[in-house]
Amino acid sequence: MISIRNAEVERLARELATAEGKSMTETILEALQRLKTEAAGEGERKKVILKEIARTCALAPDLDLRQPEKILGYDDIGVFHYGSR
């Protein structure tokens, strides 16, 4: 069971229910189902975008061929040298 204790939420739900000629329960259920569907689609859209970014990055040439440790500033014995490149 749900109890709406927010006057604004209740007002909006009642307005929408009245406009659609449905009960508040039907109106809220349909609104939540639409949001769930939209959220699922948004997640899939983001996955596609991230895969495209990963593919683009994988195709980019290595402009710095040093070992990762050297890029981060560590020497051959593992001592960190701030600012060394």
Coordinates of C-alpha atoms in Angstrom, one line a residue:
M1 CA 0.0 0.0 0.0
I2 CA 1.2 3.5 -0.7
S3 CA 0.3 6.7 1.1
I4 CA 1.1 10.0 -0.6
R5 CA 2.1 12.5 2.1
N6 CA 3.3 15.2 -0.3
A7 CA 0.6 17.7 -1.3
E8 CA 2.3 18.6 -4.6
V9 CA 2.6 14.9 -5.6
E10 CA -1.0 14.2 -4.7
R11 CA -2.3 17.3 -6.6
L12 CA -0.4 16.4 -9.7
A13 CA -1.5 12.7 -9.5
R14 CA -5.2 13.9 -9.1
E15 CA -4.9 16.3 -12.0
L16 CA -3.4 13.7 -14.3
A17 CA -6.0 11.1 -13.3
T18 CA -8.8 13.5 -13.9
A19 CA -7.4 14.6 -17.3
E20 CA -7.0 10.9 -18.4
G21 CA -10.3 9.8 -16.9
K22 CA -8.7 7.1 -14.8
S23 CA -8.2 6.3 -11.2
M24 CA -5.2 7.6 -9.3
T25 CA -4.0 4.0 -9.0
E26 CA -4.2 3.4 -12.8
T27 CA -2.6 6.8 -13.5
I28 CA 0.3 6.2 -11.1
L29 CA 0.9 2.7 -12.3
E30 CA 1.0 3.8 -15.9
A31 CA 3.4 6.7 -15.1
L32 CA 5.7 4.4 -13.2
Q33 CA 5.7 1.8 -16.0
R34 CA 6.5 4.5 -18.6
L35 CA 9.4 5.7 -16.4
K36 CA 10.7 2.2 -16.0
T37 CA 10.6 1.6 -19.7
E38 CA 12.3 5.0 -20.4
A39 CA 15.0 4.3 -17.8
A40 CA 15.8 0.9 -19.4
G41 CA 16.1 2.5 -22.8
E42 CA 18.4 5.2 -21.4
G43 CA 20.6 2.5 -19.9
E44 CA 20.9 0.8 -23.2
R45 CA 21.6 4.1 -25.0
K46 CA 24.4 4.8 -22.6
K47 CA 25.9 1.3 -23.2
V48 CA 26.0 2.0 -26.9
I49 CA 27.7 5.3 -26.4
L50 CA 30.3 3.9 -24.0
K51 CA 31.0 1.0 -26.4
E52 CA 31.6 3.5 -29.2
I53 CA 33.9 5.6 -27.1
A54 CA 35.9 2.4 -26.1
R55 CA 36.1 1.4 -29.8
T56 CA 37.3 4.8 -30.8
C57 CA 39.9 4.9 -28.0
A58 CA 41.1 1.4 -29.0
L59 CA 41.7 2.6 -32.5
A60 CA 43.7 5.6 -31.4
P61 CA 47.5 5.3 -31.8
D62 CA 49.8 5.2 -28.8
L63 CA 51.5 8.5 -28.8
D64 CA 53.7 7.7 -25.8
L65 CA 55.4 4.3 -26.0
R66 CA 56.9 4.4 -22.5
Q67 CA 56.0 1.8 -20.0
P68 CA 53.1 2.8 -17.7
E69 CA 55.4 3.0 -14.7
K70 CA 57.6 5.5 -16.5
I71 CA 54.6 7.6 -17.6
L72 CA 53.5 7.7 -13.9
G73 CA 56.9 8.8 -12.8
Y74 CA 58.5 5.6 -11.3
D75 CA 62.1 4.7 -12.0
D76 CA 63.5 1.2 -12.6
I77 CA 63.6 0.3 -8.9
G78 CA 60.1 1.7 -8.2
V79 CA 60.9 5.1 -6.7
F80 CA 58.5 7.8 -7.6
H81 CA 59.9 11.0 -9.0
Y82 CA 57.3 13.8 -9.0
G83 CA 57.2 15.6 -12.3
S84 CA 59.6 13.4 -14.2
R85 CA 58.7 12.5 -17.8

